[in-house]
Amino acid sequence: MTATPLVVLEDVNKHFGQLHVLKDIQLSVQSGEVVVVIGPSGSGKSTLCRTINRLETIDNGRIMLDGKELPAEGRGLAKLRSDVGMVFQSFNLFSHKTVLQNVTLGPIKVLKKGRAEAEKRGMELLDRVQIADQANKYPAQLSGGQQQRVAIARALAMNPKVLMFDEPTSALDPEMVQEVLDVMIDLATEGMTMVVVTHEMGFARRAAHRVVFMADGEIVEEATPDEFFTNPQKQRAKDFLSKILSH
Amino acid sequence: MEAFFANFDLVINGFSWTVRLTLLSALGSFLLGLVLTAMRVSPVPLMRGIATTYVETVRNTPLTLVLLFCGLGLSSALGFTFTENVEWDVFWFAVIGLSAYTACFVSESLRSGINTIPLGQIEAARSIGLTFGQNLQLILLPQALRAVIGPLGSVLIALTKNTTIASAAGLGVIEASAQMKQMFDKGIAPVIPTFIGFAIGFLVLTLPMGFFFSWLARRMAVAR
Ligand SMILES: Nc1ncnc2c1ncn2[C@@H]1O[C@H](COP(=O)(O)OP(=O)(O)O)[C@@H](O)[C@H]1O
Ligand SMILES: [Mg+2]
């Protein structure tokens, strides 16, 4: 791990109208680190992910990527934004494009790569998420698990410095959860920097270096997965864990 | 039937004018409709405001008024002409009027098509670094166009039928513009205020309808 963290959030605040969704967030993620964000629904986990690649603006505070502050808006932002890959709960593949086109669109249009080069790399990535045989199908022809793996390949194709996952398995049928988690565990093992919002404790225990517990827009507790799941310190974390463990 | 064949060249001539008018207006309204749609979904509030105001005003104005405004307002009052030939002038003003009017309906269709695209796809496009223009060109419009081919067909059919209004207005314009010009030259009737007066009268009737349907659409969208 390097000395300067890859992602740094300093005193980040965000409101939706009256609602204070992010309260003085301090967070830093080292290069190669896998951070799992966990917490009750509505605690601000998605908003946190979205502010990191500026899909949401922030009220104040700073967000730094690789030592540079992200510009708030404008042309520079679009390109910098691709340094932060995003995998969404609902996959969000482009439905009028084939699997391979979904993966090559960004490299061709944003990174200005040639089609042949982009397609070669696209096929490698699809191979890596084990879906190369579906390259010419359209998203609607794939299962949820397959779509999510394509979405991961699409994010990887931009060579992001960090990948954000916002509940990547919550919209999946139970039998498809593992195939997506397997891909994520592989990425983690290969040293990808990842911030993962998930309630999958198996994944957190196997792949995460750190668990961040959020409640009501605040980071309430940070610990290693082992410490957090076996011996949470704060009452709100204990309450939350007892709820998700009871079913 | 005999009359039809006796005047066959006239019929053909009229028909070819209709075809030309339809094709050029279809092209014009499609292009202007695209621009209006881009403005209406743009992140810049001023752009959205201008386009929305344009669409709400023009689509609630009767086509005859739009055409007369183009013909008389632009040419007679402001002295704006394309050619020396009055007939050609009328033709081009008809193209402009029909395009300006039909573009509103093209834009409404396209926008409803864009509304069918899940917001998540737009965010995914932003997150891989596409700019607003690329998002529009690569993600939004291709999908919106596919979704609204049917409604765009209806718009085209309406446009084709509306060319008859343009022809009628055109004949009227040639005569009326001569008279109007006289009146105008003599200072009897101020042209622009007269038109604005008419337009406002119609807007009073049609704008509430437009607002009602916008409101209804929003209500239905929430209920869905
Ligand atoms: N675009 C928005 N406008 C208004 N409120 C929002 C918006 N997005 C999220 N919120 C609110 O912000 C809070 C945090 O939401 P979110 O970050 O999605 O939480 P989580 O992902 O932890 O469930 C919630 O109360 C939610 O209702
Ligand atoms: Mg969420």
XYZ file of C-alpha atoms and ligand atoms in Angstrom:
499
model
C 0.000 0.000 0.000
C 1.213 3.478 -0.876
C 1.597 6.325 1.563
C -0.937 8.678 -0.039
C -4.443 7.226 -0.091
C -6.120 6.832 -3.478
C -9.479 8.237 -2.397
C -9.870 10.834 0.318
C -13.088 12.437 1.554
C -12.624 15.376 3.900
C -15.523 16.916 5.835
C -17.997 16.071 3.111
C -21.537 17.325 3.675
C -24.565 16.861 1.500
C -28.212 17.825 1.857
C -31.270 16.832 -0.129
C -33.425 19.832 0.728
C -33.787 19.753 4.500
C -32.426 16.234 4.790
C -28.793 16.046 5.894
C -27.699 12.866 4.072
C -23.932 13.024 4.517
C -22.597 14.483 7.751
C -18.919 15.461 7.936
C -17.771 12.334 6.177
C -14.077 11.496 6.573
C -12.916 8.505 4.629
C -9.732 7.429 2.962
C -9.149 4.385 0.851
C -5.645 3.097 0.151
C -4.610 1.809 -3.234
C -5.464 -1.889 -3.416
C -7.778 -1.701 -0.451
C -11.278 -3.193 -0.396
C -13.722 -1.281 1.801
C -17.179 -2.620 2.505
C -19.823 -0.027 3.416
C -22.711 -1.376 5.438
C -25.681 0.242 7.163
C -29.448 0.551 7.321
C -31.467 1.581 4.293
C -31.508 5.360 3.900
C -28.272 5.878 5.810
C -26.572 7.512 2.805
C -24.486 4.658 1.386
C -25.601 5.156 -2.210
C -25.210 8.895 -1.929
C -21.668 8.399 -0.643
C -20.792 6.258 -3.676
C -22.417 8.689 -6.045
C -20.601 11.722 -4.662
C -17.264 9.995 -5.187
C -17.703 10.085 -8.953
C -19.772 13.253 -8.797
C -23.053 11.850 -9.962
C -24.170 13.929 -6.978
C -22.717 17.287 -6.052
C -21.612 17.982 -2.492
C -22.367 21.031 -0.365
C -18.906 21.385 1.079
C -15.793 19.430 1.894
C -13.301 17.893 -0.507
C -13.071 14.699 -2.496
C -9.610 13.810 -3.742
C -8.697 11.098 -6.182
C -5.057 10.126 -6.418
C -4.063 13.402 -4.765
C -6.146 15.609 -7.087
C -9.405 17.268 -6.192
C -12.241 16.415 -8.571
C -13.589 19.435 -10.444
C -17.207 20.151 -9.557
C -18.490 20.437 -13.124
C -17.480 21.006 -16.697
C -15.594 19.193 -19.403
C -12.684 18.042 -17.274
C -15.082 16.244 -15.005
C -16.497 13.827 -17.601
C -13.076 12.384 -18.307
C -11.904 12.298 -14.702
C -15.141 10.625 -13.764
C -14.126 7.534 -15.707
C -11.280 7.056 -13.202
C -13.992 6.014 -10.777
C -15.845 2.979 -12.106
C -19.399 2.418 -10.988
C -21.431 -0.776 -10.756
C -25.094 -0.218 -9.957
C -27.705 -2.317 -8.228
C -29.854 -2.413 -11.370
C -26.984 -3.134 -13.839
C -27.988 -0.250 -16.127
C -26.614 -1.759 -19.312
C -27.376 0.163 -22.507
C -30.296 -1.840 -23.821
C -29.847 -0.915 -27.495
C -26.234 -2.101 -27.558
C -24.798 -5.603 -27.551
C -22.770 -6.909 -24.639
C -19.517 -6.183 -26.460
C -20.694 -2.708 -27.528
C -21.588 -1.935 -23.928
C -18.009 -2.696 -22.971
C -16.311 -0.896 -25.878
C -18.414 2.293 -25.959
C -16.446 4.105 -23.250
C -12.987 3.132 -24.505
C -13.866 4.226 -28.053
C -15.729 7.450 -27.256
C -14.003 8.641 -24.085
C -10.530 7.113 -24.221
C -10.487 7.488 -28.043
C -9.173 3.982 -28.654
C -9.459 2.295 -32.045
C -12.342 -0.106 -32.521
C -10.136 -3.168 -33.034
C -8.074 -2.468 -29.942
C -11.173 -1.746 -27.841
C -12.848 -4.938 -29.023
C -9.791 -7.044 -28.304
C -9.574 -5.716 -24.787
C -13.366 -5.939 -24.434
C -13.288 -9.642 -25.260
C -10.484 -10.180 -22.727
C -12.577 -8.512 -20.045
C -15.693 -10.464 -20.982
C -13.572 -13.579 -20.761
C -12.440 -12.530 -17.321
C -16.046 -12.232 -16.102
C -16.792 -15.478 -17.961
C -19.333 -14.205 -20.386
C -17.341 -13.964 -23.637
C -19.693 -16.453 -25.320
C -22.569 -13.937 -24.987
C -20.678 -11.019 -26.551
C -23.149 -10.429 -29.377
C -26.330 -10.723 -27.371
C -28.402 -7.819 -26.092
C -28.776 -7.208 -22.347
C -32.442 -8.258 -22.316
C -31.377 -11.736 -23.460
C -29.184 -12.262 -20.396
C -29.939 -13.243 -16.816
C -29.455 -10.706 -14.038
C -26.207 -12.301 -12.911
C -24.856 -12.220 -16.449
C -25.900 -8.582 -16.894
C -24.146 -7.596 -13.695
C -20.956 -9.319 -14.811
C -21.123 -7.394 -18.094
C -21.591 -4.189 -16.084
C -18.418 -5.015 -14.166
C -16.545 -5.597 -17.440
C -17.900 -2.280 -18.768
C -16.554 -0.463 -15.720
C -13.189 -2.252 -15.939
C -12.814 -1.313 -19.599
C -12.194 2.302 -18.575
C -9.148 1.256 -16.515
C -10.564 2.920 -13.416
C -8.374 3.613 -10.427
C -11.155 2.605 -8.093
C -14.379 0.663 -8.542
C -17.551 1.517 -6.622
C -20.218 -1.162 -6.199
C -23.641 -0.064 -4.953
C -25.451 -3.165 -3.713
C -24.415 -5.146 -6.786
C -26.231 -8.328 -5.768
C -29.402 -6.913 -4.191
C -31.445 -7.097 -7.384
C -30.376 -10.647 -8.196
C -32.160 -13.944 -7.732
C -30.407 -15.838 -4.927
C -28.863 -18.434 -7.242
C -27.052 -15.723 -9.196
C -25.516 -13.869 -6.275
C -22.464 -16.085 -5.998
C -21.366 -15.812 -9.637
C -21.170 -12.029 -9.236
C -19.470 -12.208 -5.842
C -16.908 -14.640 -7.296
C -15.941 -12.089 -9.945
C -15.647 -9.390 -7.265
C -13.528 -11.614 -5.045
C -11.205 -12.286 -8.006
C -10.844 -8.557 -8.600
C -10.098 -7.958 -4.940
C -7.449 -10.658 -4.950
C -5.826 -9.091 -8.000
C -5.413 -5.846 -6.077
C -8.243 -3.701 -7.443
C -9.192 -0.814 -5.183
C -12.859 -1.253 -4.358
C -15.604 0.391 -2.307
C -18.493 -2.028 -1.980
C -21.900 -1.287 -0.496
C -23.241 -4.723 0.395
C -24.846 -6.741 3.125
C -23.160 -9.925 1.922
C -21.148 -10.807 4.992
C -19.488 -13.735 3.270
C -17.973 -11.333 0.763
C -16.973 -8.857 3.466
C -15.230 -11.549 5.496
C -13.436 -13.036 2.510
C -12.426 -10.007 0.514
C -12.684 -6.803 2.561
C -9.847 -5.184 4.432
C -12.146 -2.861 6.275
C -15.824 -2.455 7.085
C -17.355 1.019 7.381
C -20.690 1.183 9.184
C -22.962 4.104 8.284
C -26.134 5.269 10.002
C -28.100 8.497 9.499
C -25.498 9.976 7.186
C -22.600 9.414 9.533
C -19.736 6.973 9.607
C -20.376 5.408 12.992
C -17.768 2.712 13.117
C -14.790 1.404 11.120
C -13.092 -1.915 11.756
C -11.720 -5.036 10.141
C -14.474 -7.446 9.056
C -13.610 -9.858 11.843
C -13.726 -7.224 14.582
C -16.868 -5.639 13.208
C -18.941 -8.781 12.821
C -17.825 -10.498 16.026
C -17.385 -7.542 18.334
C -19.045 -4.306 17.182
C -18.382 -1.368 19.505
C -21.274 1.022 18.948
C -24.840 0.305 19.987
C -26.261 1.258 16.565
C -23.929 -1.237 14.895
C -24.956 -3.958 17.351
C -28.645 -3.273 16.703
C -28.122 -3.356 12.971
C -26.136 -6.583 13.031
C -28.664 -8.329 15.226
C -31.336 -7.401 12.684
C -29.520 -8.685 9.636
C -28.285 -11.796 11.432
C -31.751 -12.730 12.653
C -32.926 -13.670 9.163
C -63.462 12.443 -63.616
C -63.228 14.268 -66.925
C -62.386 17.460 -65.132
C -59.700 15.601 -63.244
C -58.003 14.457 -66.453
C -58.592 17.688 -68.295
C -56.653 19.484 -65.590
C -54.191 16.677 -65.118
C -51.093 18.824 -65.368
C -52.538 21.164 -62.767
C -53.255 18.231 -60.468
C -49.736 16.888 -60.936
C -48.315 20.314 -60.353
C -50.285 20.727 -57.134
C -49.335 17.239 -56.029
C -45.644 17.800 -56.620
C -45.804 21.018 -54.612
C -47.435 19.120 -51.768
C -44.735 16.464 -51.885
C -41.945 19.029 -51.926
C -43.565 20.999 -49.141
C -44.037 17.854 -47.065
C -40.498 16.563 -47.550
C -38.772 19.850 -46.813
C -41.001 20.565 -43.813
C -40.489 17.028 -42.508
C -36.734 17.518 -42.692
C -36.910 20.983 -41.166
C -39.218 19.960 -38.343
C -37.156 16.872 -37.563
C -33.949 18.882 -37.275
C -35.555 21.664 -35.255
C -37.337 19.027 -33.160
C -34.004 17.380 -32.361
C -32.507 20.711 -31.328
C -35.518 21.551 -29.153
C -35.376 18.114 -27.514
C -31.666 18.453 -26.811
C -32.355 21.837 -25.221
C -35.225 20.481 -23.156
C -33.133 17.744 -21.545
C -29.970 19.842 -21.278
C -28.430 20.514 -17.870
C -28.616 24.278 -18.516
C -31.856 25.734 -17.064
C -31.905 28.648 -19.528
C -31.846 26.250 -22.505
C -34.647 24.209 -20.998
C -36.672 27.360 -20.368
C -36.315 28.705 -23.893
C -37.200 25.398 -25.529
C -40.146 24.706 -23.245
C -41.557 28.189 -23.770
C -41.183 27.837 -27.525
C -42.887 24.443 -27.638
C -45.720 25.408 -25.298
C -46.416 28.628 -27.198
C -46.128 27.451 -30.780
C -47.928 24.137 -30.394
C -50.852 25.935 -28.765
C -51.118 28.433 -31.608
C -53.305 27.457 -34.581
C -51.257 26.518 -37.615
C -52.986 29.142 -39.761
C -51.758 31.833 -37.394
C -48.225 30.467 -37.424
C -48.284 30.428 -41.217
C -49.811 33.863 -41.524
C -47.271 35.175 -39.086
C -44.497 33.696 -41.189
C -45.958 34.943 -44.421
C -47.202 38.359 -43.434
C -45.313 39.043 -40.286
C -41.891 38.179 -41.625
C -42.240 39.142 -45.260
C -44.715 41.986 -45.481
C -44.142 43.748 -42.221
C -40.449 43.156 -41.730
C -39.669 43.184 -45.447
C -37.891 39.855 -45.223
C -37.885 37.910 -48.514
C -36.095 34.929 -50.020
C -36.570 35.594 -53.725
C -38.167 38.071 -56.105
C -40.783 35.477 -57.042
C -43.847 35.758 -54.787
C -44.870 32.122 -55.291
C -41.473 30.824 -54.259
C -41.444 33.143 -51.331
C -44.782 31.819 -50.168
C -43.456 28.289 -50.571
C -40.405 28.930 -48.395
C -42.410 30.716 -45.749
C -44.786 27.755 -45.728
C -41.806 25.442 -45.185
C -40.633 27.598 -42.296
C -44.075 27.868 -40.747
C -44.815 24.151 -41.036
C -41.355 23.243 -39.691
C -41.607 25.654 -36.794
C -45.025 24.255 -35.913
C -44.408 20.543 -36.491
C -41.059 20.630 -34.649
C -43.020 21.051 -31.407
C -44.792 17.756 -31.959
C -41.581 16.018 -33.013
C -39.967 17.299 -29.837
C -42.893 16.186 -27.663
C -42.678 12.680 -29.149
C -38.917 12.460 -28.709
C -39.134 13.692 -25.155
C -41.728 11.073 -24.287
C -39.359 8.523 -25.841
C -36.492 9.768 -23.686
C -38.718 9.482 -20.625
C -39.063 5.746 -21.238
C -35.286 5.248 -20.837
C -34.385 4.227 -17.277
C -32.522 7.003 -15.470
C -29.881 4.452 -14.465
C -28.680 4.094 -18.059
C -28.099 7.815 -18.260
C -26.122 7.714 -15.028
C -24.146 4.713 -16.246
C -23.291 6.687 -19.374
C -22.155 9.628 -17.262
C -20.143 7.359 -15.007
C -18.056 5.995 -17.894
C -17.236 9.592 -18.778
C -19.585 10.397 -21.655
C -20.363 14.101 -21.966
C -23.937 15.378 -22.217
C -23.664 15.595 -26.002
C -22.326 12.047 -26.311
C -24.975 10.783 -23.921
C -27.646 12.392 -26.086
C -26.211 11.137 -29.352
C -25.211 7.611 -28.296
C -27.643 6.623 -25.554
C -30.712 8.850 -25.401
C -31.706 9.673 -28.976
C -31.102 6.221 -30.532
C -33.338 4.625 -27.923
C -35.899 7.437 -27.923
C -36.194 7.298 -31.725
C -36.830 3.576 -31.653
C -39.508 4.028 -29.016
C -41.380 6.781 -30.869
C -41.335 5.667 -34.497
C -45.120 5.161 -34.318
C -45.905 8.596 -32.866
C -43.448 10.227 -35.312
C -45.363 8.563 -38.137
C -48.540 10.203 -36.878
C -46.756 13.540 -36.765
C -45.659 13.066 -40.373
C -49.196 12.219 -41.468
C -50.529 15.282 -39.680
C -47.842 17.353 -41.372
C -48.832 16.031 -44.801
C -52.440 16.964 -44.183
C -51.412 20.338 -42.820
C -49.765 21.205 -46.128
C -53.304 21.803 -47.449
C -53.723 24.502 -44.827
C -50.421 25.909 -45.942
C -51.580 25.938 -49.579
C -54.832 27.641 -48.670
C -53.016 30.096 -46.459
C -50.490 30.607 -49.233
C -53.162 31.642 -51.733
C -54.669 33.844 -49.105
C -51.318 35.311 -48.312
C -50.628 36.335 -51.881
C -53.894 38.223 -52.051
C -53.983 39.367 -48.485
C -50.409 40.512 -48.495
C -51.188 42.806 -51.398
C -54.150 44.234 -49.510
C -52.327 44.276 -46.215
C -49.454 46.009 -47.848
C -51.803 48.652 -49.092
C -53.392 49.025 -45.675
C -50.020 48.987 -44.100
C -48.681 51.558 -46.526
C -51.708 53.740 -45.844
C -51.218 53.171 -42.163
C -54.703 51.698 -41.644
C -53.819 48.432 -39.927
C -50.695 47.847 -37.898
C -49.816 44.316 -39.011
C -47.806 42.943 -36.127
C -50.115 44.106 -33.312
C -53.087 42.660 -35.185
C -51.412 39.289 -35.342
C -50.267 39.381 -31.786
C -53.827 40.179 -30.809
C -55.143 37.161 -32.701
C -52.401 34.926 -31.349
C -53.130 35.940 -27.772
C -56.815 35.252 -28.309
C -56.064 31.709 -29.389
C -53.480 31.154 -26.702
C -56.113 32.007 -24.098
C -58.140 29.128 -25.479
C -55.402 26.573 -26.073
C -52.790 27.197 -23.379
C -55.033 26.054 -20.517
C -55.660 22.857 -22.482
C -51.911 22.378 -22.857
C -51.337 22.980 -19.172
C -54.172 20.631 -18.285
C -52.676 17.796 -20.325
C -49.165 18.408 -18.962
C -50.629 18.267 -15.481
C -52.580 15.124 -16.327
C -49.464 13.467 -17.760
C -47.576 14.229 -14.561
C -50.413 12.869 -12.424
C -50.556 9.670 -14.453
C -46.767 9.287 -14.291
C -46.890 9.340 -10.488
C -49.841 6.965 -10.332
C -48.174 4.395 -12.599
N -32.287 12.400 -5.293
C -32.733 12.449 -4.021
N -33.558 13.440 -3.621
C -34.006 13.521 -2.351
N -33.677 12.652 -1.385
C -32.860 11.634 -1.700
C -32.348 11.469 -3.041
N -31.564 10.371 -3.049
C -31.580 9.870 -1.813
N -32.352 10.615 -0.985
C -32.574 10.390 0.455
O -31.303 10.422 1.061
C -31.217 9.450 2.066
C -30.045 8.552 1.809
O -30.288 7.812 0.652
P -29.292 6.721 0.090
O -27.953 7.309 -0.063
O -29.911 6.140 -1.133
O -29.283 5.643 1.257
P -28.865 4.119 1.220
O -28.193 3.839 -0.063
O -27.985 3.970 2.422
O -30.136 3.341 1.380
C -32.551 8.733 2.086
O -33.332 9.262 3.109
C -33.134 9.026 0.739
O -34.520 9.042 0.795
Mg -28.695 2.510 -1.607
